[in-house]
Coordinates of C-alpha atoms and ligand atoms in Angstrom, one line a residue:
X27 CA 2.2 -3.0 28.0
X28 CA 1.8 -1.6 24.5
X29 CA 4.0 1.4 23.2
X30 CA 2.5 3.9 20.7
X31 CA 4.3 4.8 17.4
X32 CA 6.3 1.6 17.0
X33 CA 7.7 1.2 13.4
X34 CA 9.1 -2.1 12.0
X35 CA 11.5 -1.9 9.1
X36 CA 13.1 -4.9 7.2
X37 CA 16.7 -3.9 6.3
X38 CA 19.4 -5.9 4.3
X39 CA 21.1 -6.2 7.8
X40 CA 18.5 -7.2 10.1
X41 CA 14.7 -6.2 11.4
X42 CA 14.7 -2.9 13.1
X43 CA 12.1 -1.3 15.5
X44 CA 12.1 2.4 15.5
X45 CA 10.6 4.2 18.6
X46 CA 10.9 7.7 19.0
X47 CA 14.5 8.5 18.1
X48 CA 15.8 5.2 19.1
X49 CA 16.4 2.0 16.9
X50 CA 16.3 -1.6 18.3
X51 CA 17.4 -4.8 16.5
X52 CA 15.1 -7.7 16.5
X53 CA 17.6 -10.5 17.2
X54 CA 16.0 -13.7 15.9
X55 CA 13.2 -15.1 14.2
X56 CA 12.1 -14.8 10.6
X57 CA 10.1 -12.0 9.2
X58 CA 7.0 -14.3 8.3
X59 CA 7.0 -15.6 12.1
X60 CA 7.1 -12.0 13.4
X61 CA 4.5 -10.3 11.3
X62 CA 1.9 -13.1 11.6
X63 CA 1.7 -12.8 15.5
X64 CA -1.6 -11.5 16.9
X65 CA 0.2 -9.9 19.7
X66 CA 2.8 -8.1 17.5
X67 CA 2.3 -4.8 19.1
X68 CA 2.7 -6.0 22.7
X69 CA 5.4 -8.4 21.6
X70 CA 7.6 -5.5 20.0
X71 CA 7.0 -3.3 23.0
X72 CA 8.2 -6.1 25.4
X73 CA 11.4 -6.6 23.1
X74 CA 12.4 -3.0 23.2
X75 CA 11.7 -2.4 27.1
X76 CA 14.5 -5.3 27.6
X77 CA 16.8 -4.2 25.0
X78 CA 19.4 -1.3 24.3
X79 CA 19.0 1.0 21.5
X80 CA 21.6 0.7 18.8
X81 CA 24.0 3.5 19.6
X82 CA 24.0 6.8 17.3
X83 CA 22.2 5.1 14.4
X84 CA 19.6 6.4 12.1
X85 CA 17.3 4.5 9.8
X86 CA 18.6 6.5 6.7
X87 CA 22.0 4.7 7.4
X88 CA 20.3 1.3 6.6
X89 CA 19.4 -0.2 3.1
X90 CA 15.7 -0.8 3.4
X91 CA 14.0 -3.9 1.9
X92 CA 10.1 -3.9 1.2
X93 CA 8.3 -4.9 4.5
X94 CA 7.1 -8.1 3.0
X95 CA 8.0 -11.9 3.4
X96 CA 5.6 -14.5 2.2
X97 CA 2.7 -12.4 2.5
X98 CA 0.0 -12.0 -0.4
X99 CA -0.9 -8.4 -1.5
X100 CA -4.6 -7.8 -2.2
X101 CA -6.4 -4.7 -2.9
X102 CA -9.8 -3.1 -2.7
X103 CA -11.2 -0.9 -5.5
X104 CA -13.4 2.0 -6.0
X105 CA -13.6 2.7 -2.2
X106 CA -13.5 6.6 -2.7
X107 CA -15.8 8.5 -4.9
X108 CA -12.8 10.0 -7.0
X109 CA -11.9 6.6 -8.0
X110 CA -15.5 5.8 -9.0
X111 CA -15.5 8.8 -11.2
X112 CA -12.1 8.2 -12.7
X113 CA -13.0 4.6 -13.7
X114 CA -16.5 5.5 -15.2
X115 CA -14.7 8.0 -17.3
X116 CA -11.8 5.7 -18.6
X117 CA -14.3 2.7 -19.2
X118 CA -17.1 4.7 -20.7
X119 CA -16.4 4.1 -24.5
X120 CA -16.0 0.2 -23.8
X121 CA -19.4 0.3 -22.0
X122 CA -17.9 -0.5 -18.6
X123 CA -18.9 2.6 -16.9
X124 CA -21.9 1.4 -15.0
X125 CA -19.8 -1.4 -13.3
X126 CA -17.9 1.1 -11.3
X127 CA -20.9 3.1 -10.2
X128 CA -22.4 -0.3 -9.2
X129 CA -19.7 -1.6 -7.2
X130 CA -19.2 1.8 -5.2
X131 CA -22.7 1.4 -4.1
X132 CA -23.0 -2.3 -3.6
X133 CA -22.6 -4.1 -0.3
X134 CA -20.0 -6.4 -1.5
X135 CA -16.6 -4.6 -2.2
X136 CA -14.3 -5.0 -5.0
X137 CA -11.4 -7.1 -3.9
X138 CA -8.7 -8.4 -6.2
X139 CA -5.3 -10.2 -6.1
X140 CA -2.6 -7.5 -6.7
X141 CA 0.8 -8.9 -5.9
X142 CA 3.2 -11.6 -4.8
X143 CA 6.2 -10.5 -2.7
X144 CA 8.6 -10.8 -5.7
X145 CA 6.7 -8.2 -7.6
X146 CA 6.8 -5.8 -4.8
X147 CA 9.6 -2.9 -4.5
X148 CA 10.4 -1.0 -1.4
X149 CA 11.4 2.6 -0.5
X150 CA 13.8 4.0 -3.0
X151 CA 13.1 1.3 -5.6
X152 CA 12.1 1.3 -9.1
X153 CA 8.5 0.8 -10.0
X154 CA 7.5 -0.1 -13.6
X155 CA 5.1 0.9 -16.2
X156 CA 4.0 -1.7 -18.6
X157 CA 5.6 -1.6 -22.1
X158 CA 2.2 -2.1 -23.7
X159 CA 0.4 0.6 -21.8
X160 CA 0.3 4.2 -22.7
X161 CA -1.7 5.6 -19.7
X162 CA -0.1 4.7 -16.3
X163 CA -0.6 6.4 -12.9
X164 CA 0.3 5.4 -9.3
X165 CA -2.3 4.8 -6.9
X166 CA -1.4 6.2 -3.2
X167 CA -3.2 3.7 -0.9
X168 CA -3.2 3.1 2.8
X169 CA -2.2 -0.7 3.3
X170 CA -3.2 -2.8 6.2
X171 CA -1.0 -5.7 7.5
X172 CA -3.6 -8.5 8.4
X173 CA -2.5 -11.6 10.4
X174 CA -3.6 -15.1 9.5
X175 CA -6.6 -14.8 11.9
X176 CA -7.8 -11.7 10.3
X177 CA -6.6 -9.0 12.9
X178 CA -5.1 -5.7 11.7
X179 CA -1.4 -5.8 13.1
X180 CA -0.2 -2.5 11.3
X181 CA -0.2 -0.1 8.5
X182 CA 2.1 0.8 5.6
X183 CA 1.9 2.7 2.3
X184 CA 1.2 1.1 -0.9
X185 CA 1.3 2.2 -4.4
X186 CA -1.0 0.2 -6.5
X187 CA 0.6 1.1 -9.9
X188 CA -2.1 0.7 -12.6
X189 CA -2.5 0.9 -16.4
X190 CA -5.5 3.1 -17.0
X191 CA -5.9 2.4 -20.8
X192 CA -5.8 -1.4 -20.3
X193 CA -8.4 -1.4 -17.4
X194 CA -10.6 1.1 -19.4
X195 CA -10.7 -1.0 -22.6
X196 CA -12.2 -3.8 -20.7
X197 CA -12.9 -4.4 -17.1
X198 CA -12.0 -8.0 -17.7
X199 CA -8.5 -6.9 -18.4
X200 CA -8.0 -5.7 -14.7
X201 CA -5.6 -8.5 -13.6
X202 CA -3.3 -7.2 -16.5
X203 CA -3.7 -3.7 -15.7
X204 CA -2.6 -4.2 -12.1
X205 CA -0.4 -7.3 -11.9
X206 CA 3.1 -7.3 -13.4
X207 CA 6.6 -7.1 -12.4
X208 CA 7.5 -3.9 -10.1
X209 CA 3.6 -3.0 -10.2
X210 CA 3.6 -2.7 -6.3
X211 CA 5.5 -0.7 -4.0
X212 CA 5.3 -1.1 0.0
X213 CA 6.9 0.7 2.9
X214 CA 9.1 2.3 4.0
X215 CA 7.9 0.9 7.4
X216 CA 4.9 -0.8 9.1
X217 CA 3.3 1.2 11.9
X218 CA 2.3 -1.4 14.2
X219 CA -0.8 -0.7 16.2
X220 CA -4.0 -2.5 16.2
X221 CA -6.0 0.7 16.6
X222 CA -7.6 2.4 13.6
X223 CA -5.9 5.4 12.2
X224 CA -7.7 8.9 12.9
X225 CA -10.1 9.5 9.9
X226 CA -8.3 12.9 9.6
X227 CA -5.1 10.8 8.6
X228 CA -4.1 12.4 5.0
X229 CA -2.6 10.3 2.3
X230 CA -0.6 12.6 -0.1
X231 CA 0.8 12.0 -3.7
X232 CA 3.4 14.1 -5.2
X233 CA 4.9 13.5 -8.7
X234 CA 8.3 15.1 -9.8
X235 CA 9.6 15.3 -13.1
X236 CA 13.0 16.7 -14.2
X237 CA 13.2 18.4 -10.8
X238 CA 9.6 19.9 -11.0
X239 CA 6.4 19.0 -9.2
X240 CA 3.9 17.8 -12.0
X241 CA 1.2 16.6 -9.6
X242 CA 0.3 16.9 -6.1
X243 CA -3.0 15.8 -4.6
X244 CA -4.4 14.5 -1.1
X245 CA -7.4 12.7 0.5
X246 CA -8.3 12.3 4.1
X247 CA -9.1 8.6 5.2
X248 CA -12.5 10.0 5.9
X249 CA -13.3 10.0 2.3
X250 CA -13.1 6.3 2.1
X251 CA -16.6 4.7 1.8
X252 CA -15.8 1.4 3.2
X253 CA -14.7 0.3 6.8
X254 CA -11.4 -1.4 6.6
X255 CA -12.7 -4.1 9.1
X256 CA -15.5 -4.9 6.6
X257 CA -12.9 -5.0 3.7
X258 CA -11.1 -7.7 5.7
X259 CA -14.1 -9.6 6.7
X260 CA -15.0 -10.1 2.9
X261 CA -11.4 -10.9 2.1
X262 CA -11.2 -13.6 4.7
X263 CA -14.5 -15.1 3.8
X264 CA -13.6 -18.7 2.8
X265 CA -10.1 -17.7 2.1
X266 CA -7.0 -18.4 4.1
X267 CA -3.8 -16.7 4.5
X268 CA -1.4 -18.7 6.4
X269 CA 1.3 -15.9 6.3
X270 CA -1.1 -13.0 6.9
X271 CA -1.5 -10.7 3.9
X272 CA -1.5 -6.9 3.0
X273 CA -4.5 -5.4 1.9
X274 CA -4.5 -2.0 -0.1
X275 CA -7.7 0.0 0.6
X276 CA -8.2 1.8 -2.6
X277 CA -7.2 5.2 -3.9
X278 CA -8.7 8.5 -3.5
X279 CA -6.2 10.6 -5.3
X280 CA -6.2 10.3 -9.2
X281 CA -4.3 12.7 -11.5
X282 CA -6.2 14.2 -14.3
X283 CA -7.0 12.2 -17.2
X284 CA -4.1 14.2 -19.2
X285 CA -1.5 12.9 -17.1
X286 CA 0.4 9.6 -17.6
X287 CA 3.7 8.3 -15.8
X288 CA 7.1 8.7 -17.6
X289 CA 10.5 6.9 -17.2
X290 CA 12.4 8.8 -14.4
X291 CA 9.5 10.2 -12.6
X292 CA 9.7 10.4 -8.8
X293 CA 6.6 9.2 -6.9
X294 CA 6.1 10.5 -3.2
X295 CA 3.5 9.1 -1.2
X296 CA 3.0 10.2 2.5
X297 CA 0.7 9.1 5.1
X298 CA 0.4 10.9 8.6
X299 CA 2.3 8.8 11.2
X300 CA 3.7 6.4 8.8
X301 CA 6.2 8.3 6.7
X302 CA 7.0 8.8 2.9
X303 CA 7.4 6.2 0.3
X304 CA 9.6 7.2 -2.6
X305 CA 9.9 5.5 -5.9
X306 CA 11.2 6.2 -9.4
X307 CA 9.7 5.0 -12.7
X308 CA 12.3 3.0 -14.3
Ligands
DO4_430 O1 -11.8 -1.2 -10.3 C1 -10.6 -1.0 -10.6 C2 -9.5 -0.8 -9.7 C3 -9.8 0.2 -8.5 C4 -8.7 0.7 -7.6 O2 -7.7 0.1 -7.8 C5 -8.7 1.5 -6.8 O3 -9.9 2.3 -6.6 O4 -7.8 1.8 -5.9
MG431 MG1 -6.1 0.9 -6.4

């Protein structure tokens, strides 16, 4: 039996499952052993049907950790038309514009290494902007938890922090624009389900500065050009993930070109069914 709407949290105290308004403690086993199980959804369902919920406890009373152990984080790029457009604009003076149009239309997707666990922050944590960048943005993305055998185990929210001036100067600078300390955020929870999310699922981004909203935008998953399964198929071709991995599926929300993040900004990314990932720039 598999229950719907199970969320898995990693906290300072323990691993918790949320179902409806109830919280259950996962008594034993490491995070890596848990999130590499192909039967994760039915396993968690069986755990909570034989356990008692924690009395009177709410998830906000726990100190959350990013929901990652030894997994690598990879990312897909230019999977939405909005991303193709924004990259073509930022790279045009460097002559890099057409690369993005070509990858948007090619059969092979853009896939890049994004992060190791130590560079990832969780809900409430501080993401960073590079000290040598002057045009930085958050990228709100659906993140998929994939098992070592390539099965989808669940979904979380990802922030692919990016330095647009660095990637725009030369596409070969992409790793520097994307991979640095605290350049990735994941959380707050993993929605555990192997089923695809409805295509009407919305990804929303809000940015607040000094108590004021300075950007708001959203996209439905239906605007993604690629199938998540196809992205995983390419990622796992001749490539092994003994601890599974997270795959960020690309951004469809890009603030206007005049916008750059500043220290102190609050970034809120929400995805239907999963929740809201809140981070501060610092
Ligand atoms: O090609 C550059 C990065 C694209 C990306 O991160 C995205 O589309 O989300
Ligand atoms: Mg991205």
